[in-house]
mmCIF file of C-alpha atoms in Angstrom:
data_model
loop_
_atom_site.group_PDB
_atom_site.id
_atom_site.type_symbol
_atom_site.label_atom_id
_atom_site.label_comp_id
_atom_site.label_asym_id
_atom_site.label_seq_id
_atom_site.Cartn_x
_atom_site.Cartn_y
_atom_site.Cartn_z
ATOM 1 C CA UNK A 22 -1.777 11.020 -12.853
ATOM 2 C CA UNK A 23 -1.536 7.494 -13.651
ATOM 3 C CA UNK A 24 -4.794 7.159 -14.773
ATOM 4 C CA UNK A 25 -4.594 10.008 -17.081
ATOM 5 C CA UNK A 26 -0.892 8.850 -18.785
ATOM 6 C CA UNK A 27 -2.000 5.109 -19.142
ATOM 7 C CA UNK A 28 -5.063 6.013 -20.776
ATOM 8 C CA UNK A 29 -2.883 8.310 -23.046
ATOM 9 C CA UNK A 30 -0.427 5.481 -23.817
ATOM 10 C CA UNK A 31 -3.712 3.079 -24.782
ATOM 11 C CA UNK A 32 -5.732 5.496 -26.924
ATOM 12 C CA UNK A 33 -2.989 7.986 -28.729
ATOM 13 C CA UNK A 34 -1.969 5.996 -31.183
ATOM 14 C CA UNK A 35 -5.261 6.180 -32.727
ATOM 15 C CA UNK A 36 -6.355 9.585 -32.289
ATOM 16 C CA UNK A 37 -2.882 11.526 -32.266
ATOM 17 C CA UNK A 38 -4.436 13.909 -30.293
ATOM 18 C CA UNK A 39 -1.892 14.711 -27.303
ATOM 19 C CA UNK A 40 1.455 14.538 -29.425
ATOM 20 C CA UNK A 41 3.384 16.126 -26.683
ATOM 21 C CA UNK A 42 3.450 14.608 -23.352
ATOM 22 C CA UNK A 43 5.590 15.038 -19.903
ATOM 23 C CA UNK A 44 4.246 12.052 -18.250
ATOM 24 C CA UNK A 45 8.078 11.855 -15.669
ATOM 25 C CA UNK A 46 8.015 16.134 -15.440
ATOM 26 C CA UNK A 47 3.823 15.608 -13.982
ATOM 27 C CA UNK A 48 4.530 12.371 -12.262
ATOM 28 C CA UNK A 49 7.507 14.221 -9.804
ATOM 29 C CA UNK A 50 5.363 17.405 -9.451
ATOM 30 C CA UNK A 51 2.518 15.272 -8.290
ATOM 31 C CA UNK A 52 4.724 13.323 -5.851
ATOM 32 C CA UNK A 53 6.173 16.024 -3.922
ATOM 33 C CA UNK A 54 2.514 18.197 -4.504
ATOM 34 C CA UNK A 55 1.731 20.497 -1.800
ATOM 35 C CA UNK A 56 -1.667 23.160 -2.188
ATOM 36 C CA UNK A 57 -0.513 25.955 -2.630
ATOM 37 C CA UNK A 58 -2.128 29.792 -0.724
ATOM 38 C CA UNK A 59 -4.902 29.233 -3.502
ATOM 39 C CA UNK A 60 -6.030 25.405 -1.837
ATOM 40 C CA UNK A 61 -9.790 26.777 -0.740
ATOM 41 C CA UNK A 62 -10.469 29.024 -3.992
ATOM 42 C CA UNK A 63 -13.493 27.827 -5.965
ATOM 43 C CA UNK A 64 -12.151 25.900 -8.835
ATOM 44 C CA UNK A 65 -9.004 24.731 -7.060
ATOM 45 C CA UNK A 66 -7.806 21.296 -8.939
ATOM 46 C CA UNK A 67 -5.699 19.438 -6.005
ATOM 47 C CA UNK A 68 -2.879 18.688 -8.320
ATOM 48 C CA UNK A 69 -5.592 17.182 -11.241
ATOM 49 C CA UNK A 70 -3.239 16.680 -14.316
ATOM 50 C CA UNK A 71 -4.828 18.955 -17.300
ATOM 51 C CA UNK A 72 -3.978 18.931 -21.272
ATOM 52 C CA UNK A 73 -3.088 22.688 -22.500
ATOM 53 C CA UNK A 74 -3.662 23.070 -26.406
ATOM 54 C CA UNK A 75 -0.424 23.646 -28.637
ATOM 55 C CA UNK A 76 -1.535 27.306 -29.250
ATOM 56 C CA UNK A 77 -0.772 27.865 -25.484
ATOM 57 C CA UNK A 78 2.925 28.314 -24.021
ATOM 58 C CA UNK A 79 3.877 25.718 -21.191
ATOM 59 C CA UNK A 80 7.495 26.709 -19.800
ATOM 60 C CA UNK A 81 9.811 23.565 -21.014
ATOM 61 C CA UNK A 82 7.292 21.895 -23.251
ATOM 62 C CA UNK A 83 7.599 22.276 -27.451
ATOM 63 C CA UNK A 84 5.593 25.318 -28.243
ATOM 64 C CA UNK A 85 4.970 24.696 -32.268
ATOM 65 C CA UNK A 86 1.320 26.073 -33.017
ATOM 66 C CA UNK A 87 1.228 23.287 -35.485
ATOM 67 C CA UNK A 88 3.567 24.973 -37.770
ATOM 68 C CA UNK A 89 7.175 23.466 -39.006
ATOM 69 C CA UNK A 90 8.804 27.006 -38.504
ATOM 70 C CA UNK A 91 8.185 26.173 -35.073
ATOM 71 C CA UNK A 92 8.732 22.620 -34.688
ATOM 72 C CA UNK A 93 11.792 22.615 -32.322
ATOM 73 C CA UNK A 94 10.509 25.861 -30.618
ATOM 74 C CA UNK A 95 10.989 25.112 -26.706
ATOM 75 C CA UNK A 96 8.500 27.339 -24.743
ATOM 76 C CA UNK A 97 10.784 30.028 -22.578
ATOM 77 C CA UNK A 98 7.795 30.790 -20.136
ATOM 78 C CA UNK A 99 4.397 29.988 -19.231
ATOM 79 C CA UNK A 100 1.278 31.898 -21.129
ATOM 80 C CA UNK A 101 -0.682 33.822 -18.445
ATOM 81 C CA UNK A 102 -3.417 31.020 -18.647
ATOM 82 C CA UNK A 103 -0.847 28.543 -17.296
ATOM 83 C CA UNK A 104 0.385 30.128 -14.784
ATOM 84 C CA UNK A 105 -2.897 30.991 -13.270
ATOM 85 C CA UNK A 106 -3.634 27.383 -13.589
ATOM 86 C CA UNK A 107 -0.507 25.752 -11.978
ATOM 87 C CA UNK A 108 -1.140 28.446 -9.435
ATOM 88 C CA UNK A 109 -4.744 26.632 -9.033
ATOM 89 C CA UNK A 110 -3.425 23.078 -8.654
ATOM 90 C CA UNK A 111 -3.515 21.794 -11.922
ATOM 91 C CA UNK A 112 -0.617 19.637 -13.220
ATOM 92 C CA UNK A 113 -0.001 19.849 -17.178
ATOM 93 C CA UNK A 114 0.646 15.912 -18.399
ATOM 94 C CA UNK A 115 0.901 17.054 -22.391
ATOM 95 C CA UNK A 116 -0.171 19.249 -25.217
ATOM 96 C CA UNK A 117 -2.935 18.570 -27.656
ATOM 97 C CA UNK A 118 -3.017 19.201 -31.493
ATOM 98 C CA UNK A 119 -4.083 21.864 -33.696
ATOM 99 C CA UNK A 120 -3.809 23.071 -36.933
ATOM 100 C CA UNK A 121 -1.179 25.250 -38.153
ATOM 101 C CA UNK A 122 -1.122 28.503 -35.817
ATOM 102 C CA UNK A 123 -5.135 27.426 -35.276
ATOM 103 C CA UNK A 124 -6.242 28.029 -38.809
ATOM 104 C CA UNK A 125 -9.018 25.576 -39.513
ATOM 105 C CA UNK A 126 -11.907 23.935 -38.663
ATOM 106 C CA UNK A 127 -9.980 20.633 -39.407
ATOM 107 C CA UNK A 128 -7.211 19.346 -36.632
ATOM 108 C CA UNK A 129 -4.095 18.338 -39.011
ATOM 109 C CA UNK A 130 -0.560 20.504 -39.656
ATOM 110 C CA UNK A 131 2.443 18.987 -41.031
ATOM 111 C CA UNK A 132 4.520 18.351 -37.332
ATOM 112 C CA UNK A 133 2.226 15.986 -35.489
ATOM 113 C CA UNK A 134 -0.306 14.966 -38.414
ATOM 114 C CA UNK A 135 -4.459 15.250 -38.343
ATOM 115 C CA UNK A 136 -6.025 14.127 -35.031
ATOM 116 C CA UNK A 137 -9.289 11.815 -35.302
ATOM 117 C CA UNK A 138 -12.467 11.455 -34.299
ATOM 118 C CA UNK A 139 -13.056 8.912 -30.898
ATOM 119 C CA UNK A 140 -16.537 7.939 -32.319
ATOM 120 C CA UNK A 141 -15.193 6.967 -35.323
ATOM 121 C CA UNK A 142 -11.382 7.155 -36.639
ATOM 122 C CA UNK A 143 -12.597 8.161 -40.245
ATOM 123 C CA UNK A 144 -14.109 11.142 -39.232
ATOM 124 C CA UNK A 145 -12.970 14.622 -38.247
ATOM 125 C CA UNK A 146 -12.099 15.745 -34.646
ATOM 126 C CA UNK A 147 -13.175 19.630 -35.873
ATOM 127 C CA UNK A 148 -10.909 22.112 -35.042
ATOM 128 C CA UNK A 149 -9.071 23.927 -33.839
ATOM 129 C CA UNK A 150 -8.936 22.892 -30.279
ATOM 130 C CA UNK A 151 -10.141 18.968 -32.298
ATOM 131 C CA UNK A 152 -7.049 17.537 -30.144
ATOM 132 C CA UNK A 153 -8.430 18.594 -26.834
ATOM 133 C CA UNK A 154 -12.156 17.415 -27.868
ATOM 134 C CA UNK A 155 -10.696 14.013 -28.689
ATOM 135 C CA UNK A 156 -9.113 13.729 -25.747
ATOM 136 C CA UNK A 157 -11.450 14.197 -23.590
ATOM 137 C CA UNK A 158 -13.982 12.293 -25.753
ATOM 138 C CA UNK A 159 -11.474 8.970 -25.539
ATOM 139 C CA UNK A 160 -11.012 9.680 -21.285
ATOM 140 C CA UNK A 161 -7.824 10.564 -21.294
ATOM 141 C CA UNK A 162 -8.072 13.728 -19.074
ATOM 142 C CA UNK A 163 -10.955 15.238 -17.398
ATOM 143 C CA UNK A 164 -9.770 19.024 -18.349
ATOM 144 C CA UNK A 165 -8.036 20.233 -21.285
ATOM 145 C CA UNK A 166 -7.940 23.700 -22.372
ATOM 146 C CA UNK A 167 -8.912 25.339 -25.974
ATOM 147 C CA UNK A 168 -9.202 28.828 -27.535
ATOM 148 C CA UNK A 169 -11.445 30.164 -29.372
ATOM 149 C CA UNK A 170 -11.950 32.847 -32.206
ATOM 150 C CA UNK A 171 -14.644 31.498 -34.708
ATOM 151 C CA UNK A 172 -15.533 28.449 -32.834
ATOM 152 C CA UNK A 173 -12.387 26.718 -32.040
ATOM 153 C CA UNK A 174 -13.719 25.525 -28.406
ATOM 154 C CA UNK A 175 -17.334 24.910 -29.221
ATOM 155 C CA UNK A 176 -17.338 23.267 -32.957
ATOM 156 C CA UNK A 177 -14.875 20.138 -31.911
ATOM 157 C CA UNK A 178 -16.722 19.859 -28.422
ATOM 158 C CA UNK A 179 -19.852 19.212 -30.841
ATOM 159 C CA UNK A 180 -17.986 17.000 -33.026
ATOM 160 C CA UNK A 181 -16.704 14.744 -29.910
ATOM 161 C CA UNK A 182 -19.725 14.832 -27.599
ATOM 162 C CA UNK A 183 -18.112 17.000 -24.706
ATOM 163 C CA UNK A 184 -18.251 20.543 -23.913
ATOM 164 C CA UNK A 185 -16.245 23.640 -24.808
ATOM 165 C CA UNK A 186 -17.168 27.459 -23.711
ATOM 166 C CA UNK A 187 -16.004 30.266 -25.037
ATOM 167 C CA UNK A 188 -15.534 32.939 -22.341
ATOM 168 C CA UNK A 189 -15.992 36.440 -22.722
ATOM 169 C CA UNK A 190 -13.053 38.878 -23.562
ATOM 170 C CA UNK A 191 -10.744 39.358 -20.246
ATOM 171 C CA UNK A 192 -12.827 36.338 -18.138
ATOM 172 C CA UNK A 193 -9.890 34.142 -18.772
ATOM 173 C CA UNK A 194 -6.330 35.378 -18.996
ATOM 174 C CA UNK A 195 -3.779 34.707 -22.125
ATOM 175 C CA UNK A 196 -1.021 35.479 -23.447
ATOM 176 C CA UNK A 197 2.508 34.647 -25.513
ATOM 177 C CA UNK A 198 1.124 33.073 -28.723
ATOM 178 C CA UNK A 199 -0.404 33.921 -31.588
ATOM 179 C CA UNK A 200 -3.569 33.791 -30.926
ATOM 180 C CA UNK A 201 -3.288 35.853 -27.302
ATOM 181 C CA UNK A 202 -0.949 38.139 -28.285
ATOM 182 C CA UNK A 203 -1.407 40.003 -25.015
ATOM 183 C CA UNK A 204 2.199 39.807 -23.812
ATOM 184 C CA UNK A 205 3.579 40.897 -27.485
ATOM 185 C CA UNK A 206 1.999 44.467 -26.667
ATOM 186 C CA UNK A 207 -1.274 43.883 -28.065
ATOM 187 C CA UNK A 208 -4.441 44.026 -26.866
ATOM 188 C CA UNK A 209 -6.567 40.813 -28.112
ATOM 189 C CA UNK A 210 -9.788 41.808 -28.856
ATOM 190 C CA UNK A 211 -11.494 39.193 -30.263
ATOM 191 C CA UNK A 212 -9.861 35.379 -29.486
ATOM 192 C CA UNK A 213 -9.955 34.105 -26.266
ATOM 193 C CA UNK A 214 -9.021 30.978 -24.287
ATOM 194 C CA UNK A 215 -11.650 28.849 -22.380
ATOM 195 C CA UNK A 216 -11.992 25.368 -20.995
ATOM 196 C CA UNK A 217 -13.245 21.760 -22.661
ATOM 197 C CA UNK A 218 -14.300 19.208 -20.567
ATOM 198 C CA UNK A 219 -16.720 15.842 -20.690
ATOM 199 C CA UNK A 220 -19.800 17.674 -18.858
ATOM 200 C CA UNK A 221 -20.781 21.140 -17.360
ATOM 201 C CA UNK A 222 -20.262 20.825 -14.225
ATOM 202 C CA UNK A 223 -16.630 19.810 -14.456
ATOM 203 C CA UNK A 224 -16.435 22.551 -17.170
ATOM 204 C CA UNK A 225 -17.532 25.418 -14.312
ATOM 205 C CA UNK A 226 -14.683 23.808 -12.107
ATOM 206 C CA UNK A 227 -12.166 24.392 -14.763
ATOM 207 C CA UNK A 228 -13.643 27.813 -15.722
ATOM 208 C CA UNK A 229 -13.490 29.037 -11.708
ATOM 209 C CA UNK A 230 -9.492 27.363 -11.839
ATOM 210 C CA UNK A 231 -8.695 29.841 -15.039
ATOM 211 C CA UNK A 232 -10.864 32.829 -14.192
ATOM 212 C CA UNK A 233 -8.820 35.151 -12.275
ATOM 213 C CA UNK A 234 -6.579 38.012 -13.167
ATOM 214 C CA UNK A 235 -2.983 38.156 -14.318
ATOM 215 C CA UNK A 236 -0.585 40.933 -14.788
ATOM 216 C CA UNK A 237 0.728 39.893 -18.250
ATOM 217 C CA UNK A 238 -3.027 40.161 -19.487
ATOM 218 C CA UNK A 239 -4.286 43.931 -19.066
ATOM 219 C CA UNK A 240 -7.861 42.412 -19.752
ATOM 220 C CA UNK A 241 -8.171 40.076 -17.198
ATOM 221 C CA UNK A 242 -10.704 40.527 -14.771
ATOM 222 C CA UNK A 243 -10.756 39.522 -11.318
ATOM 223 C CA UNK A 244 -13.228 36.303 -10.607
ATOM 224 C CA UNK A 245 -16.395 36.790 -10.489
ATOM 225 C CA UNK A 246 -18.254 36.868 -6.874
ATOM 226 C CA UNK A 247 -20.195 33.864 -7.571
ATOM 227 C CA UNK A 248 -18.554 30.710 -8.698
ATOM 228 C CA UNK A 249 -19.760 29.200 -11.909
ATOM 229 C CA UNK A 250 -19.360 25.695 -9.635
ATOM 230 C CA UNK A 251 -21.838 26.869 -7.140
ATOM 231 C CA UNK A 252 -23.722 28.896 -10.158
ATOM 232 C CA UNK A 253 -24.422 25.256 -11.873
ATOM 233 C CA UNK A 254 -25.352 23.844 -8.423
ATOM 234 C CA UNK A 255 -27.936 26.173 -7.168
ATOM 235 C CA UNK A 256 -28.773 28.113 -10.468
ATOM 236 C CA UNK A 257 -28.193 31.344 -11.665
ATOM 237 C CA UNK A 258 -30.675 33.836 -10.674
ATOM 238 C CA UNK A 259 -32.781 35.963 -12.209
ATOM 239 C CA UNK A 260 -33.546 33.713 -14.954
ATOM 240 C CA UNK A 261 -33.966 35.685 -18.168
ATOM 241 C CA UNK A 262 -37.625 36.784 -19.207
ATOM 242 C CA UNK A 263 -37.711 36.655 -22.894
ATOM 243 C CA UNK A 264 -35.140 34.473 -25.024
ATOM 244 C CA UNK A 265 -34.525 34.480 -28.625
ATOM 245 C CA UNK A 266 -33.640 31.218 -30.209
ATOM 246 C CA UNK A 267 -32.087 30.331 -33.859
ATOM 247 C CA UNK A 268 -30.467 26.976 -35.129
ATOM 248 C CA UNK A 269 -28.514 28.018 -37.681
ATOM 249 C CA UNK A 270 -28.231 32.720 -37.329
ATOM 250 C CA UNK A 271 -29.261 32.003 -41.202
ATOM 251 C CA UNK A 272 -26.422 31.412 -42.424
ATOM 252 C CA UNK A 273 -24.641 27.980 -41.129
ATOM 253 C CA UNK A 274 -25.558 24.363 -41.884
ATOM 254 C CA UNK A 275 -26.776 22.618 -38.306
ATOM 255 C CA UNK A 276 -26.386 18.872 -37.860
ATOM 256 C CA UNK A 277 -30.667 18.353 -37.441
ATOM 257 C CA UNK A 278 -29.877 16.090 -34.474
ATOM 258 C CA UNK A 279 -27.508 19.209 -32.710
ATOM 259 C CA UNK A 280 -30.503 21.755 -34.094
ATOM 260 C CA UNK A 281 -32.977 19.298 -31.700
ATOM 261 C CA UNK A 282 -30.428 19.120 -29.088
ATOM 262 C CA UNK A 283 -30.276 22.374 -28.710
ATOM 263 C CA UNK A 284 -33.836 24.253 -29.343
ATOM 264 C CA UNK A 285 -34.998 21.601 -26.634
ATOM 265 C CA UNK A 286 -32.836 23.527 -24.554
ATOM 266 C CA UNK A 287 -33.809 27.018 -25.783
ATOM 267 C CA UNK A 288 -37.631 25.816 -25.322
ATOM 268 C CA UNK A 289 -36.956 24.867 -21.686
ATOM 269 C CA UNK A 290 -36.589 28.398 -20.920
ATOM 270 C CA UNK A 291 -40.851 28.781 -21.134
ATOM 271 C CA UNK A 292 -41.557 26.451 -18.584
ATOM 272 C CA UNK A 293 -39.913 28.694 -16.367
ATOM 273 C CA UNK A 294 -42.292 31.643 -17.703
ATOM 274 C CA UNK A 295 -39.843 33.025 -20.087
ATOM 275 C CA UNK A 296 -41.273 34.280 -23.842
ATOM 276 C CA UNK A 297 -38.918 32.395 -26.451
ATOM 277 C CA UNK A 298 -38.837 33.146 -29.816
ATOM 278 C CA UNK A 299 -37.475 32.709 -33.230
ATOM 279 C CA UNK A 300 -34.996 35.492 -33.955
ATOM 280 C CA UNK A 301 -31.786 36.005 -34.713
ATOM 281 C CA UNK A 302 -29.977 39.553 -35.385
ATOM 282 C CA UNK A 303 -28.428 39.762 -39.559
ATOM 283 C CA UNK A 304 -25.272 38.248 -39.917
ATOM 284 C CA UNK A 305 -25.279 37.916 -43.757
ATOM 285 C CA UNK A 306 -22.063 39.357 -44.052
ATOM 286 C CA UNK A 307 -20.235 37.438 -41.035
ATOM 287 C CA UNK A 308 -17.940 35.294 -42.680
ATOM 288 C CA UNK A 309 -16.242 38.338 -44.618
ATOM 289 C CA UNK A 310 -15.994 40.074 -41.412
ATOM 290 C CA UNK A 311 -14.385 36.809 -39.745
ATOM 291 C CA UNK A 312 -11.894 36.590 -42.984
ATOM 292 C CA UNK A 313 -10.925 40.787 -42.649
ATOM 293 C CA UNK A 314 -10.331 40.384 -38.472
ATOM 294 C CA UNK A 315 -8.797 36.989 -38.736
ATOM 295 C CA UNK A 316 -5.882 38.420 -40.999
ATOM 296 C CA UNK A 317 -5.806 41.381 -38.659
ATOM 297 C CA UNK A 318 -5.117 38.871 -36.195
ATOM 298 C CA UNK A 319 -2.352 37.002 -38.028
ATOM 299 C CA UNK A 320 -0.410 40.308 -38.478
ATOM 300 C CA UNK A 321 -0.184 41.545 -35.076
ATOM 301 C CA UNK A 322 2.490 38.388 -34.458
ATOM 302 C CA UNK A 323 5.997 40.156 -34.730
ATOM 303 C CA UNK A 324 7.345 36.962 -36.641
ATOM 304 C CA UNK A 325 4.971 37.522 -39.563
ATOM 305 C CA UNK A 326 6.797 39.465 -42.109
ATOM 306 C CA UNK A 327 9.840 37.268 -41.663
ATOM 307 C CA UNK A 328 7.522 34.006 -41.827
ATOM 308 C CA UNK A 329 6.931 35.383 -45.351
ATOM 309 C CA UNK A 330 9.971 35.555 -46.464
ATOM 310 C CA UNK A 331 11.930 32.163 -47.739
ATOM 311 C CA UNK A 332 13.117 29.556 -46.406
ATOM 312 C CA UNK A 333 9.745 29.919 -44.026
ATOM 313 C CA UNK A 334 6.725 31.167 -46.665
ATOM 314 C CA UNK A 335 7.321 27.651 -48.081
ATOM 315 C CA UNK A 336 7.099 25.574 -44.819
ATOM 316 C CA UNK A 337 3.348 27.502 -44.175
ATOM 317 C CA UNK A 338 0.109 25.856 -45.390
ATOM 318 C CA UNK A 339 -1.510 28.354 -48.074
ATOM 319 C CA UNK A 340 -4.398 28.904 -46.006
ATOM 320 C CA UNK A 341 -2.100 30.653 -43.629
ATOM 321 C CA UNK A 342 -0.117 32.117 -46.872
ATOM 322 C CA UNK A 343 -3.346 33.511 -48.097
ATOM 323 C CA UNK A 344 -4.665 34.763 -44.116
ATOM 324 C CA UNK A 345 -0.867 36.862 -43.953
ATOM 325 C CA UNK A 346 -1.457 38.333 -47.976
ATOM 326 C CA UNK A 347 -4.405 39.456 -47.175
ATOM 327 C CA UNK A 348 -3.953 41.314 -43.324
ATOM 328 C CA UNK A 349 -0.858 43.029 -45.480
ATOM 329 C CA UNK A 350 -3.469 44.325 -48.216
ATOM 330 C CA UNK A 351 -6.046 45.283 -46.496
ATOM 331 C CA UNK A 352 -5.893 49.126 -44.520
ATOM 332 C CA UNK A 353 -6.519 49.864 -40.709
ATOM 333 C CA UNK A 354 -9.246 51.892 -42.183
ATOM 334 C CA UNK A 355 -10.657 48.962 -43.553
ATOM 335 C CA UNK A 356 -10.254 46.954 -40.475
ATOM 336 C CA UNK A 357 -11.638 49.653 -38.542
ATOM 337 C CA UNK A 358 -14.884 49.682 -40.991
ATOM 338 C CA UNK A 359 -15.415 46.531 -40.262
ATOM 339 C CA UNK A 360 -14.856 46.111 -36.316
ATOM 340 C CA UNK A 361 -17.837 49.409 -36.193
ATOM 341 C CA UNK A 362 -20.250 47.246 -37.735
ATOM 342 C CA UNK A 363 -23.180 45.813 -35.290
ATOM 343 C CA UNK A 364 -22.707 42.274 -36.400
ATOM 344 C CA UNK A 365 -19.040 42.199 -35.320
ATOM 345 C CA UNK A 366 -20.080 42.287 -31.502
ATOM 346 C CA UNK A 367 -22.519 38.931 -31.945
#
């Protein structure tokens, strides 16, 4: 715990990337820490301190999504994720930054400022989980948490040189913010949260600590029989026989160094007698789809109409302005079109 906060206190005032902290509330809880019924589950943390991204409600802690409507917003009660974490020995230390309500590729909003880029200030963190890429990039924690609907968790993780999975639906369980809006009533369909952390096998730990079920998320699954700890360890079995492999799904620019990063991986897969191949299913169309399901998204919050109305339309940025306009505009039909289509399950 000590480790974690002084590293904080040395690194933060360069990066901005864990704006809200609880160093004293994390110091007591570690000193009188006992394991709890949970102590020999696979993922169990042993009191670890963890970051939890400002999308993500921690009972006591500010609870902004990046947005000045929410700025002196106190969190009432712990999203599902938390609890299932605390309930897996993990201590929260602090919060990490994201853009407004997680609306950008870009880690800046107008309460904590933009977070930066460890390797090199000038540069971009990525978003929107760039605060919890940065700080695990500068040390500062070994686990943070992110979420995920267009490539929140995996873009910064690039950016910063760790590692961010995004889970499938119900793996992980979430709820009370805007982005897991499974406590509001709604089913969330299409964001998720998942774990960062600086290599995979700590990232299986954290995944086994978050992937359990939880009664205020109707999607949550139970864990899975085999831990991803012990699936990293010994190998998951069968291996695939036939792989299909694309840098870029024809539409995205690729870093060339990630592209050989990452078909070196793909490639590996034919030593072990698997076919591999250049393919990728049509996506031409994906980032209108991501533009019609993200405003979908953006509507189900219950606060939305009123955050349109003044004095709070003018304290949003007008990419979220323009995300709310358009979710009013468009029709369930529409929505429904769209969510049919093969290319919105890739």
């Amino acid at each position: 715990m000590e480790a974690a906060a002084t590293r904080i206190q040395a690194t933060d005032a360069e990066l901005n990337a864990t704006p809200i902290r609880c160093f004293e509330q994390a110091t007591q809880i570690a000193a009188s820490w006992q394991n709890s019924a949970m102590a020999n589950s696979p993922g169990y943390l042993h009191g670890l301190p963890v970051l939890v991204k400002d999308l993500t409600a921690v009972k006591g802690l500010p609870f902004t999504e990046g947005s000045r409507i929410y700025k002196d917003r106190i969190a009432a009660a712990n999203d599902a994720l938390v609890d299932v974490l605390e309930d897996n020995g993990a201590i929260v230390i602090g919060k990490t930054n994201t853009p407004e309500f997680g609306a950008g590729a870009n880690t800046f909003n107008d309460v904590y400022g933009k977070t930066r880029n460890p390797w090199n200030t000038k540069l971009t963190a990525a978003g929107s989980s760039g605060g919890s890429a940065a700080a695990l990039a500068a040390g500062q924690v070994w686990l943070a948490t992110g979420s995920d609907l267009g490539g929140s968790l995996r873009t910064p993780a690039s950016f910063c040189g760790v590692v961010g999975l995004r889970p499938s639906v119900g793996r992980v369980p979430q709820g009370n913010s805007l982005h897991q809006p499974a406590a509001k009533g709604k089913l969330q369909l299409h964001a998720v949260s998942g774990p960062m952390a600086r290599n995979v096998p700590d990232l299986a730990l954290f995944l086994d600590a978050m992937a359990h079920q939880h009664p205020k998320d109707p999607l949550s699954q139970p864990a899975p029989e085999m831990s991803y700890t012990k699936a990293v360890e010994q190998g998951a079995l069968p291996l695939p026989t036939a792989v299909a492999w694309t840098a870029d799904i024809g539409i995205c620019p690729v870093e060339p160094e990630v592209a050989s990063l990452c078909e070196k991986a793909a490639r590996w897969f034919s030593s072990v007698g698997a076919s591999v191949v250049d393919a990728c299913p049509d996506v031409h169309d994906a980032q209108e789809l991501f533009q019609v399901l993200r405003a979908d998204l953006v509507i189900q919050d219950p606060d939305c109409k009123m955050n349109m109305q003044e004095p709070r339309r003018s304290l949003l940025k007008p990419e979220v302005v323009w995300q709310l306009e358009k979710g009013f505009q468009q029709s369930p039909e529409q929505v429904g079109q769209r969510q049919a289509e093969p290319c919105c399950g890739v």
